[in-house]
Coordinates of C-alpha atoms in Angstrom, one line a residue:
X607 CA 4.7 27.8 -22.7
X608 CA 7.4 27.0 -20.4
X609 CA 7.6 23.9 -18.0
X610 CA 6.1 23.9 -14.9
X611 CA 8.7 23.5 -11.8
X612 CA 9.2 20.8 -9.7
X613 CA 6.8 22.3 -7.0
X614 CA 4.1 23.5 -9.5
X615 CA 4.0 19.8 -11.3
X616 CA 3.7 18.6 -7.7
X617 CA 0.5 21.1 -6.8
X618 CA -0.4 20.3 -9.5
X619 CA -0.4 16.6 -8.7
X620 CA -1.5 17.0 -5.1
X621 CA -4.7 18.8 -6.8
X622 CA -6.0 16.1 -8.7
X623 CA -5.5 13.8 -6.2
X624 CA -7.5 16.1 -3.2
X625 CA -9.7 17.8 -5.0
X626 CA -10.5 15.0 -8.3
X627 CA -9.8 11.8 -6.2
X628 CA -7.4 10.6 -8.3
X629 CA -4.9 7.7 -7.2
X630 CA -1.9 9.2 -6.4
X631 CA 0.7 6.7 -8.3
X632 CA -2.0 6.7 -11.1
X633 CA -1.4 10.3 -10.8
X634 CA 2.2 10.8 -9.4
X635 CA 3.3 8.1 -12.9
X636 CA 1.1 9.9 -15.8
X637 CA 2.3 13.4 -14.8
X638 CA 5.7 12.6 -14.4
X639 CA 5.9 10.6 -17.6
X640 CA 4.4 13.7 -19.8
X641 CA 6.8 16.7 -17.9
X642 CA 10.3 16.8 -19.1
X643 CA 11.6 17.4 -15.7
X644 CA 15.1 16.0 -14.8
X645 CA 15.5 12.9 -13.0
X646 CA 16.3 15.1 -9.6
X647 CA 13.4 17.8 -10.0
X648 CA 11.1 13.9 -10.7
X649 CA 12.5 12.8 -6.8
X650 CA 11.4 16.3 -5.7
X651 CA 7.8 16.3 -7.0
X652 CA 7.6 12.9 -5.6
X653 CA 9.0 13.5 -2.3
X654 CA 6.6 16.7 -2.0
X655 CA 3.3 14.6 -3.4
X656 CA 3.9 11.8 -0.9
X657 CA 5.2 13.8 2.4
X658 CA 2.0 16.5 1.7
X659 CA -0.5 13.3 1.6
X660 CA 1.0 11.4 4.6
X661 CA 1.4 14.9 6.4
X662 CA -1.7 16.7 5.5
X663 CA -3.6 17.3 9.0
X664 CA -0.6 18.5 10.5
X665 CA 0.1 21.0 7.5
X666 CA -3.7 21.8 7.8
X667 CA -3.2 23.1 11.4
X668 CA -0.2 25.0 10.5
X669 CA -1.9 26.5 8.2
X670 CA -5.5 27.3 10.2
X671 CA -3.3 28.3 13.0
X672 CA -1.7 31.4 10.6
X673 CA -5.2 32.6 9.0
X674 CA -7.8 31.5 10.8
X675 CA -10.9 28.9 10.2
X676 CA -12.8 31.3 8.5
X677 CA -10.5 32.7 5.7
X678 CA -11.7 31.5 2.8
X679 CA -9.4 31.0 0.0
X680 CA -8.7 28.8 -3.5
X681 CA -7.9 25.4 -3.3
X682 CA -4.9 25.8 -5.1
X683 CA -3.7 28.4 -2.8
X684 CA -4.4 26.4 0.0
X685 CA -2.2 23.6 -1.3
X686 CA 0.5 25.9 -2.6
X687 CA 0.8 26.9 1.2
X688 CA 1.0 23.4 2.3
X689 CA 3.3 22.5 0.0
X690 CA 5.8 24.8 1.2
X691 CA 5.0 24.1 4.8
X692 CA 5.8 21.0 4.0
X693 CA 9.3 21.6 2.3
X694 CA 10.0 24.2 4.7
X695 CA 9.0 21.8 7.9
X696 CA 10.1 18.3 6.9
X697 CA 13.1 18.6 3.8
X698 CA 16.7 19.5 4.3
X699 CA 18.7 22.3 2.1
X700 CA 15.9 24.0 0.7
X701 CA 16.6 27.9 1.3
X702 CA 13.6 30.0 3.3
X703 CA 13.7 32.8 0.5
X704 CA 13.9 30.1 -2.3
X705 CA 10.7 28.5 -1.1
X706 CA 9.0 31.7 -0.9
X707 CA 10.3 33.1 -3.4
X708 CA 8.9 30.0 -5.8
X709 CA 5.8 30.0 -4.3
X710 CA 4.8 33.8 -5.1
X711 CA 5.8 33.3 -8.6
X712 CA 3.4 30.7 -8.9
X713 CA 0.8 32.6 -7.3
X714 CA 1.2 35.6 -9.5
X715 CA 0.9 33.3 -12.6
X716 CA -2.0 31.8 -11.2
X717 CA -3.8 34.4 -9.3
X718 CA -3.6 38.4 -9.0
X719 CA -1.1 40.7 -7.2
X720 CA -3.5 40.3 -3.7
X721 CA -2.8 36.4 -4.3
X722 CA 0.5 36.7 -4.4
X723 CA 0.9 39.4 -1.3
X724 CA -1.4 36.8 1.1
X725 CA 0.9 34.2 -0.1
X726 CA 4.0 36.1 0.9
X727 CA 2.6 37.4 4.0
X728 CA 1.8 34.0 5.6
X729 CA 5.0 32.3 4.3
X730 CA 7.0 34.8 5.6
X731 CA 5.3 35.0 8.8
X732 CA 5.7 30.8 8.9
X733 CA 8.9 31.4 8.7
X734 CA 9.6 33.9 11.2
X735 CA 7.5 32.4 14.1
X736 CA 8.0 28.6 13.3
X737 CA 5.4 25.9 13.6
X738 CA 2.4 26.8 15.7
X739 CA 2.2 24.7 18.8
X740 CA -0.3 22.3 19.7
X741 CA -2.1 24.0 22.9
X742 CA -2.8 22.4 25.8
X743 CA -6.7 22.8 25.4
X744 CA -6.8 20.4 22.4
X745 CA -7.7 17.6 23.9
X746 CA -5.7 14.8 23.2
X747 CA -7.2 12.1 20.5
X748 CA -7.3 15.1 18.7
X749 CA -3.8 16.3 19.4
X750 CA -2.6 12.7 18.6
X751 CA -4.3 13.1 15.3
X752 CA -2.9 16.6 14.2
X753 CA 0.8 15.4 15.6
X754 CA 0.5 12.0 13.7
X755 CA -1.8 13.2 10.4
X756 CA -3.9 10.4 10.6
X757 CA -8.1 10.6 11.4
X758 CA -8.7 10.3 14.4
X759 CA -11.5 7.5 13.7
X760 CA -8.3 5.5 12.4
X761 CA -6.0 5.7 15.5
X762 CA -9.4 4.6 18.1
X763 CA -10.0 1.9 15.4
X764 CA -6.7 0.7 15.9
X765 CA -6.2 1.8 19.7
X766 CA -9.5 0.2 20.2
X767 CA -7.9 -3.5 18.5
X768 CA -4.5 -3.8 20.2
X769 CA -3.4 -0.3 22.6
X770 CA -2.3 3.5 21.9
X771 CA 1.2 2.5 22.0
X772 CA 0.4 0.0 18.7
X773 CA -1.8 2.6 17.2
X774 CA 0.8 5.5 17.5
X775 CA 3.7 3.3 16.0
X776 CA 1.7 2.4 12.9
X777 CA 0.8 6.0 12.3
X778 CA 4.4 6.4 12.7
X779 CA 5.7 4.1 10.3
X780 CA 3.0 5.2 7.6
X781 CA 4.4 8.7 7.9
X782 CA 8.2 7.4 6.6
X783 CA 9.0 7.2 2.9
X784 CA 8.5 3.7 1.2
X785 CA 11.3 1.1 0.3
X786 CA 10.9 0.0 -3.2
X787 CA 11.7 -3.8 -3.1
X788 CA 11.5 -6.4 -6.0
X789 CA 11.0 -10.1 -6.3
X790 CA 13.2 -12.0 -8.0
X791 CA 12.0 -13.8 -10.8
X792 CA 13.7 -17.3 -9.7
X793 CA 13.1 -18.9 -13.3
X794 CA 15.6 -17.0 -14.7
X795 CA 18.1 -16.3 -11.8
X796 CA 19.0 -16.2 -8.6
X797 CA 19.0 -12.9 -6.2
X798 CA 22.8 -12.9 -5.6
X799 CA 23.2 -12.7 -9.5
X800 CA 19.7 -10.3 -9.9
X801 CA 22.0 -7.9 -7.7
X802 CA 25.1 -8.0 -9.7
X803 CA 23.1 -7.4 -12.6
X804 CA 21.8 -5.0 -11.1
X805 CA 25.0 -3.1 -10.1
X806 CA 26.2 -3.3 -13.4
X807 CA 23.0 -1.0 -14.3
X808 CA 23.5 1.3 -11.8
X809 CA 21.1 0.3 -9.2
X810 CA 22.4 -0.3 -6.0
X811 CA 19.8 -3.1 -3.9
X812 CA 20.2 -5.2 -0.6
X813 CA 18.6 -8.3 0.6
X814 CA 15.0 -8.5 2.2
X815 CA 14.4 -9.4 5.5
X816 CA 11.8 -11.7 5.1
X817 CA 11.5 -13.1 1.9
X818 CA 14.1 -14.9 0.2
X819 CA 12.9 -13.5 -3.5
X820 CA 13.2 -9.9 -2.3
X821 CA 15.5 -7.2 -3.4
X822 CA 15.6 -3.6 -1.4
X823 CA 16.0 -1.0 -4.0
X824 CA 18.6 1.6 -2.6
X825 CA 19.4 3.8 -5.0
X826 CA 18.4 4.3 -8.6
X827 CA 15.4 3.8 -11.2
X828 CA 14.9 -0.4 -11.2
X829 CA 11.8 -0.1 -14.1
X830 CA 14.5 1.5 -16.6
X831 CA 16.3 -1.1 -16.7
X832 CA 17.0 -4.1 -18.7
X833 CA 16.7 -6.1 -16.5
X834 CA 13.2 -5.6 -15.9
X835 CA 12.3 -5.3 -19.5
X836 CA 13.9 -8.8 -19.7
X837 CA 11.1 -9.8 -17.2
X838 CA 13.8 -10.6 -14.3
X839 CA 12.2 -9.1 -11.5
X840 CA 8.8 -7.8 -10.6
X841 CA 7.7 -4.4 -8.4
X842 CA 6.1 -6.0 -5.1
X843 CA 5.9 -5.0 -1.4
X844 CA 8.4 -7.6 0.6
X845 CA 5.0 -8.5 2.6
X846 CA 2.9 -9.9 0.1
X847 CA 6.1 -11.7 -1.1
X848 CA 4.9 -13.8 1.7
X849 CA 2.0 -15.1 0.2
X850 CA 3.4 -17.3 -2.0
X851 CA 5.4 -19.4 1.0
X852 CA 2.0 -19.8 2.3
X853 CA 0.4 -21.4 -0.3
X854 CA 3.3 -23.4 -1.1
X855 CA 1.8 -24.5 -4.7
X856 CA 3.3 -27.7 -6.5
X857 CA 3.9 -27.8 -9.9
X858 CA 1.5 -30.5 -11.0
X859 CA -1.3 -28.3 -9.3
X860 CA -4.3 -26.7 -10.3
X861 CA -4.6 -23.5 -8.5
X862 CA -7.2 -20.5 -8.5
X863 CA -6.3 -16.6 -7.8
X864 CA -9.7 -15.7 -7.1
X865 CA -8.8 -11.7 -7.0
X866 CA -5.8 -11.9 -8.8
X867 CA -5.4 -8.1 -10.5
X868 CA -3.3 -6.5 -11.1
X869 CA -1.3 -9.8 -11.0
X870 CA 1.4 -9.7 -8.3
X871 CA 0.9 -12.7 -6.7
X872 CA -0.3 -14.9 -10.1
X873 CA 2.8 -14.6 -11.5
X874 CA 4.9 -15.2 -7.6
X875 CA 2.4 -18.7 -7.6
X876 CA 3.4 -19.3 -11.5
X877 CA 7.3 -18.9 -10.8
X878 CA 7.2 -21.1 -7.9
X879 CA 5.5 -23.9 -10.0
X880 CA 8.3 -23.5 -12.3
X881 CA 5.4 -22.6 -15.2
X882 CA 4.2 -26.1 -14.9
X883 CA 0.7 -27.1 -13.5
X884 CA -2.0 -24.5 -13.7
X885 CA -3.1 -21.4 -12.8
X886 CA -6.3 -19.7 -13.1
X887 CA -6.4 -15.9 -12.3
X888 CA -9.6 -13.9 -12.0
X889 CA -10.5 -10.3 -11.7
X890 CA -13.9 -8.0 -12.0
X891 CA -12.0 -6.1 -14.1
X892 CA -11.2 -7.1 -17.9
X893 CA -8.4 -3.9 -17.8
X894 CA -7.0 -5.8 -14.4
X895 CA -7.1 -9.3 -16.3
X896 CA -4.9 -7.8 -19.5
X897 CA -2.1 -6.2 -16.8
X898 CA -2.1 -9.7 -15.4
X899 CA -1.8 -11.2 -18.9
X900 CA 1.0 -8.7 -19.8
X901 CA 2.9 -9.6 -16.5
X902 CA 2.9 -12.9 -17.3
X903 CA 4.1 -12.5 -21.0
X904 CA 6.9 -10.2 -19.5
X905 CA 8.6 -12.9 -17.1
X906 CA 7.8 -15.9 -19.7
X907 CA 5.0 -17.7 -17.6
X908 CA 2.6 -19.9 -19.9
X909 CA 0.7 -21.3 -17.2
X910 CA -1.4 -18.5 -16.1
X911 CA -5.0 -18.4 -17.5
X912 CA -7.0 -15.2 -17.2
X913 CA -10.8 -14.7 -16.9
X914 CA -12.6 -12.0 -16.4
X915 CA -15.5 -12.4 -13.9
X916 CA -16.5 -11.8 -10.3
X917 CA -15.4 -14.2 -7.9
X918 CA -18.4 -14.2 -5.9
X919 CA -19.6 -16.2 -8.9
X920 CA -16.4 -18.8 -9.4
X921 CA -18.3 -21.9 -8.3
X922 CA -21.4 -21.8 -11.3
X923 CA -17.8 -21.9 -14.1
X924 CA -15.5 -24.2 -11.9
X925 CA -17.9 -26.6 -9.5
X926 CA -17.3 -28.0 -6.1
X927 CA -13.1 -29.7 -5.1
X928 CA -11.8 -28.1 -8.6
X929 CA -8.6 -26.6 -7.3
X930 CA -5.7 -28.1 -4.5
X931 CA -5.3 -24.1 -4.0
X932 CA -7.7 -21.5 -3.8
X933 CA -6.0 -17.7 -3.1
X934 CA -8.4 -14.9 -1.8
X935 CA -6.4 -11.8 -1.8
X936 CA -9.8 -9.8 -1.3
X937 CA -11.0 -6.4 -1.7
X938 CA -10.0 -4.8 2.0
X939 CA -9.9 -1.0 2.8
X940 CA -6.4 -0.9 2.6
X941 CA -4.9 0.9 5.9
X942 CA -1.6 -1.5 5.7
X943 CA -0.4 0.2 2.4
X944 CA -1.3 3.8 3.7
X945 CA 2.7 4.9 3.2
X946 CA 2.3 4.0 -0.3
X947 CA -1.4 5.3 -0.9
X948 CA -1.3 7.8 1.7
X949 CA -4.5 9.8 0.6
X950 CA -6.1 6.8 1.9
X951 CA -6.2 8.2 4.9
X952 CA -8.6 11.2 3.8
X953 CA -11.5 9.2 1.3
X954 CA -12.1 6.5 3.4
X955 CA -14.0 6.5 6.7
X956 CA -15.3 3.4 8.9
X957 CA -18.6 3.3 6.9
X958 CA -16.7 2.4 3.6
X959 CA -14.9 -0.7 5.9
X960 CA -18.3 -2.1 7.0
X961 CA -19.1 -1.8 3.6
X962 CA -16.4 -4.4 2.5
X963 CA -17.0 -6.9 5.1
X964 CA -19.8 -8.9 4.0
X965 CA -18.6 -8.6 0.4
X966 CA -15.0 -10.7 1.7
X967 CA -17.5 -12.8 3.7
X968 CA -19.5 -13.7 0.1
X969 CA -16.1 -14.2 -1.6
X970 CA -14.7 -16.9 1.7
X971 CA -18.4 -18.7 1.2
X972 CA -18.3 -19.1 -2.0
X973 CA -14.4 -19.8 -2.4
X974 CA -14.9 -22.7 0.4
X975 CA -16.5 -25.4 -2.0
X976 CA -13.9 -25.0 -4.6
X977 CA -11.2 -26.6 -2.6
X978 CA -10.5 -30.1 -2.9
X979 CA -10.2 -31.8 0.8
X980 CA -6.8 -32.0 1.7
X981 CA -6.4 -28.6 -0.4
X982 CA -5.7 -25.5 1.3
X983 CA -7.5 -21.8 1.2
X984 CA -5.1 -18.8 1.3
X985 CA -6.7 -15.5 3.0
X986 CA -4.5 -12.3 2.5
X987 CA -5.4 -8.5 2.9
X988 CA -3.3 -5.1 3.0
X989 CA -4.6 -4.1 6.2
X990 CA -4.9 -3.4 9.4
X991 CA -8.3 -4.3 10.8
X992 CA -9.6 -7.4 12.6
X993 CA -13.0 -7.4 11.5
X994 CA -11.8 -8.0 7.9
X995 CA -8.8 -10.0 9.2
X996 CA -9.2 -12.3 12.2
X997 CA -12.7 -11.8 13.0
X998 CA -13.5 -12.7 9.1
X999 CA -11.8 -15.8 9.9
X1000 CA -13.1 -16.9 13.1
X1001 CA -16.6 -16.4 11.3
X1002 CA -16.2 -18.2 8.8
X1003 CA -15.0 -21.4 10.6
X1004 CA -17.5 -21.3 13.0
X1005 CA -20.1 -22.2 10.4
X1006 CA -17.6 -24.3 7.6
X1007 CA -16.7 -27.1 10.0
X1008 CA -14.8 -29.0 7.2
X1009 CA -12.6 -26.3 7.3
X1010 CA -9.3 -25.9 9.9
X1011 CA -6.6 -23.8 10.7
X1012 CA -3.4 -24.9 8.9
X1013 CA -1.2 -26.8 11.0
X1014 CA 2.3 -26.3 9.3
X1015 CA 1.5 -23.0 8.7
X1016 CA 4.4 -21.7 11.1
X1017 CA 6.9 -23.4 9.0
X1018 CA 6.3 -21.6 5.6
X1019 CA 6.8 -18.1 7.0
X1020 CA 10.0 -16.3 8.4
X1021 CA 10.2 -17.5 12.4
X1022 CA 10.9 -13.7 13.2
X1023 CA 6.9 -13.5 12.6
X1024 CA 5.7 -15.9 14.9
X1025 CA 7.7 -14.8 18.1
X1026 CA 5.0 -11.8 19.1
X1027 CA 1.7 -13.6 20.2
X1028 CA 0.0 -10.4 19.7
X1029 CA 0.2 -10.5 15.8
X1030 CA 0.5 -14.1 15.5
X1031 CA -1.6 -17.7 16.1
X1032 CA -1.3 -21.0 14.3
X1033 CA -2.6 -20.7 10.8
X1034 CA -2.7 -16.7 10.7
X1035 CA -0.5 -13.9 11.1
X1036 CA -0.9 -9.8 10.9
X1037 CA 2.4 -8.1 10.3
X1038 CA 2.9 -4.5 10.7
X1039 CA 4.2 -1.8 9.0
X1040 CA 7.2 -0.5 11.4
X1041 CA 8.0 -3.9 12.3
X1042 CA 9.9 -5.0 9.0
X1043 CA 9.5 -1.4 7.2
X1044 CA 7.4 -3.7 5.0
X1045 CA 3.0 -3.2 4.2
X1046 CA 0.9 -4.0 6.8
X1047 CA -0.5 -7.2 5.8
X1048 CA -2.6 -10.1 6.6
X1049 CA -2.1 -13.7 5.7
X1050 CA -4.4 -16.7 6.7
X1051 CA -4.0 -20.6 5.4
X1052 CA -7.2 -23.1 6.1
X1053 CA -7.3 -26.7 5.3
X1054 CA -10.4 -28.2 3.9
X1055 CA -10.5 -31.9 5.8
X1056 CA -12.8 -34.4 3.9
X1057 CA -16.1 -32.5 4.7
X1058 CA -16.1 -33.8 8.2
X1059 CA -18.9 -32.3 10.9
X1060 CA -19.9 -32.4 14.0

C-alpha cells in the first residue's frame, strides 16, 4: 500500500478529530509518529490540521456558499474540500492545479468517478471566482463569527465580559499559529547556556517575554533532542510559567498540586525548591499521575510525590493547615488555549462551562482548610471567563473570611502585567492571548490569615 500524502494524512487527521472527537495533539502526535512522512510533508499536515480547526466556520461558508445548504455529501468529502480551501485561501506557494489536482486523486481512491468530478467542479470554480463574500444581509454577530471562525455564543460571552473590540482581538490571536516555548530546567543550567546548547543541536530559540525560565522555540524539533532526553528543559506555555513566581515555594516547604496532571507545573514548583522540601501532586487520573511521575524522573526531581485521587476529597487523607502552599490549577473549559486546541471551539458550548463551575467551587472549599495561616492558595485556569475566573474568586471570599487577597502579589509577576486595570487587580490577574502571543490564562494568590472573622 503506498503512503498516504501529506494532505490525505491530514484529512485523515482532521476526521478523527471532527467526526470521533479525538484531541487533536493526541491525534496530530500518534498519526504523525506511525507515517513515514518527511520532516517537511510532518510541518504541512500540521499546518493544514491546525489552520482547518481554527478556520473551520469561515471554510464552512466558503464552502455552503459554492453548493448550497442542502447538498448532501460524505464527511470526508466535505473535509477534503475544506482542506484545500484552506491551503488555497490561507498558505503561500502552493500551485491552484497542484491542489486540485491532489484533491481528485484522493477522491477517486476514496469515492467513484461522480466523487471525483463534484470535487473538481467546485475546486475549480473556488478558484476561478475567489472567496464568496459575506453579504450585507448577514447580520452582523453572525458575520463576525463566519469572518473570525469562532461561535458566535463565544465572542457575546466575551463581548458581554470586557467589549467587541476585546472579544474580536482574542478571536484574532486564537486564529495565529502557536509559539512553542520551553522552560528551563534551572537545576541543571541556566537559559543563556540551554540556548547555546541548543544551537549546537540545531534549534534556533529566543528569550520569553515574561518569564525568566522561558525559551521561544524558532526553528527546529526541541523534543529530538538531547537535550530534552537529558531532562534540560520541559514543553510549557510561557503563561503558565507564571505560576510558579506566584506561589513562590521555599525549599523547606510542604506543598500540594491539588490538579497537578499531566505535571507541568509539579515539576516548575519542584525545580524552584531546588528538589528539597516536599511536594505532593494529585490527579483523578492514575494515567495523569504516571506522566507526572515520568516528568519528574526525566529532569531528576525526587521530591515530587504522586497520588492518585480526586481533590474534592484531599482534606479526609491530609487534614486541616497541612501544606504552606496549596495550588488549584482546576478543571476550566479551556477558551485561553483555543490556538493550541482549536477544536475547542466546536465541542464545547456555554452549557458545558456552567457545568464546571460549581465543580472549581467544590475544589476552592475544600482546598481552603488545607492551608496553614500565613500559607498562601494559588488559583490558575486556561481561560477566558470570569465566572470561573474572577467571579469564582469574589465568591469564594465572601463566605471564607480568613481568607485575603495577596498583598505582594504584584511583585512576583512581570510589571508589564499589572499596567492595564482592565486585566489586572491586587492579588489576581487575567492575561490574554494577543497580548504576549502567550495562552490566555488566569492566576489568583489568597492568603489564609489566622482564621480571623468578622
Amino acid at each position: 500500500m503506498n503512503q498516504p500524502s501529506a494532505r490525505e494524512t491530514a484529512l485523515d487527521v482532521l476526521l478523527l478529530v471532527t467526526k470521533k472527537h479525538a484531541y487533536s495533539q493526541i491525534a496530530l502526535n500518534e498519526t504523525l509518529i506511525a507515517s513515514r512522512l518527511s520532516d517537511k510533508d510532518k510541518g504541512l499536515v500540521t499546518t493544514i490540521v491546525y489552520g482547518v480547526l481554527q478556520h473551520k466556520l469561515t471554510l464552512d461558508y466558503f464552502l455552503t456558499a459554492l453548493v448550497g445548504e442542502k447538498r448532501k455529501m460524505d464527511d470526508w468529502v466535505k473535509m477534503l474540500l475544506l482542506l484545500s480551501f484552506y491551503q488555497s485561501t490561507y498558505l503561500d506557494r502552493i500551485p491552484d492545479h497542484a491542489l486540485v489536482n491532489e484533491a481528485v486523486d484522493i477522491a477517486k481512491r476514496r469515492g467513484h468517478r461522480g466523487i471525483a468530478g463534484f470535487v473538481n467542479g467546485v475546486l475549480r470554480r473556488f478558484l476561478r471566482e475567489g472567496q464568496p463574500e459575506l453579504g450585507p444581509s448577514i447580520i452582523e454577530s453572525k458575520r463576525l463569527s463566519i469572518q473570525y471562525s469562532h461561535p458566535e455564543w463565544i465572542l457575546s460571552l466575551w463581548e458581554e465580559q470586557w467589549d467587541k473590540a476585546i472579544a474580536l482581538q482574542i478571536a484574532e490571536a486564537n486564529n495565529r499559529a502557536p509559539h512553542v516555548t520551553i522552560r528551563v530546567n534551572q537545576l541543571m543550567e541556566s537559559r543563556q547556556e540551554l540556548a547555546n546548547r541548543l544551537e549546537n543541536e540545531g534549534i534556533q530559540t529566543k528569550n520569553g517575554a515574561l518569564s525568566k525560565d522561558c525559551l521561544i522555540v524558532e526553528s527546529g524539533n526541541v523534543t529530538a533532542t538531547r537535550a530534552f532526553a537529558e531532562g534540560r528543559f520541559t514543553v510549557q506555555d510561557e503563561s503558565s510559567m507564571l505560576v510558579a513566581d506566584v506561589v513562590a515555594p521555599e525549599d523547606h516547604m510542604t506543598v500540594l498540586d491539588a490538579c497537578a496532571g499531566p505535571g507541568g507545573k509539579t515539576t516548575h514548583l519542584g525545580e524552584r525548591m531546588r528538589n528539597k522540601g516536599k511536594i505532593i501532586a494529585l490527579d483523578l487520573h492514575p494515567h495523569k499521575t504516571q506522566l507526572i511521575d515520568h516528568a519528574a524522573e526525566r529532569l531528576g526531581l525526587s521530591n515530587v510525590k504522586t497520588i492518585a485521587m480526586d481533590a474534592r476529597s484531599a482534606r479526609d487523607t491530609f487534614g486541616d493547615a497541612a501544606f504552606d502552599r496549596v495550588l488549584l490549577d482546576v478543571p476550566c473549559s479551556g477558551l485561553g488555549v483555543i490556538r493550541r486546541k482549536p477544536e475547542i471551539k466546536w465541542m464545547k458550548n456555554a452549557e458545558d462551562i456552567c457545568g464546571l463551575i460549581p465543580i472549581q467551587k467544590m475544589i476552592l472549599e475544600e482546598a481552603a482548610s488545607l492551608v496553614k495561616p500565613g500559607g498562601w492558595l494559588i488559583y490558575s485556569t486556561c481561560t477566558i471567563h470570569k465566572e470561573e475566573n474572577e467571579r469564582q474568586i469574589e465568591r469564594f471570599l465572601s463566605t471564607h473570611k480568613e481568607y485575603r487577597l495577596e498583598p505582594t502579589f504584584s511583585e512576583r509577576i512581570p510589571s508589564v502585567l499589572t499596567h492595564d486595570q482592565s486585566f489586572y487587580r491586587p492579588g489576581m490577574v487575567q492575561i490574554m492571548p494577543y497580548q504576549f502571543d502567550t495562552d490566555g490564562f488566569f492566576i489568583c494568590c489568597l492568603e489564609r490569615m489566622n482564621d480571623a472573622t468578622d
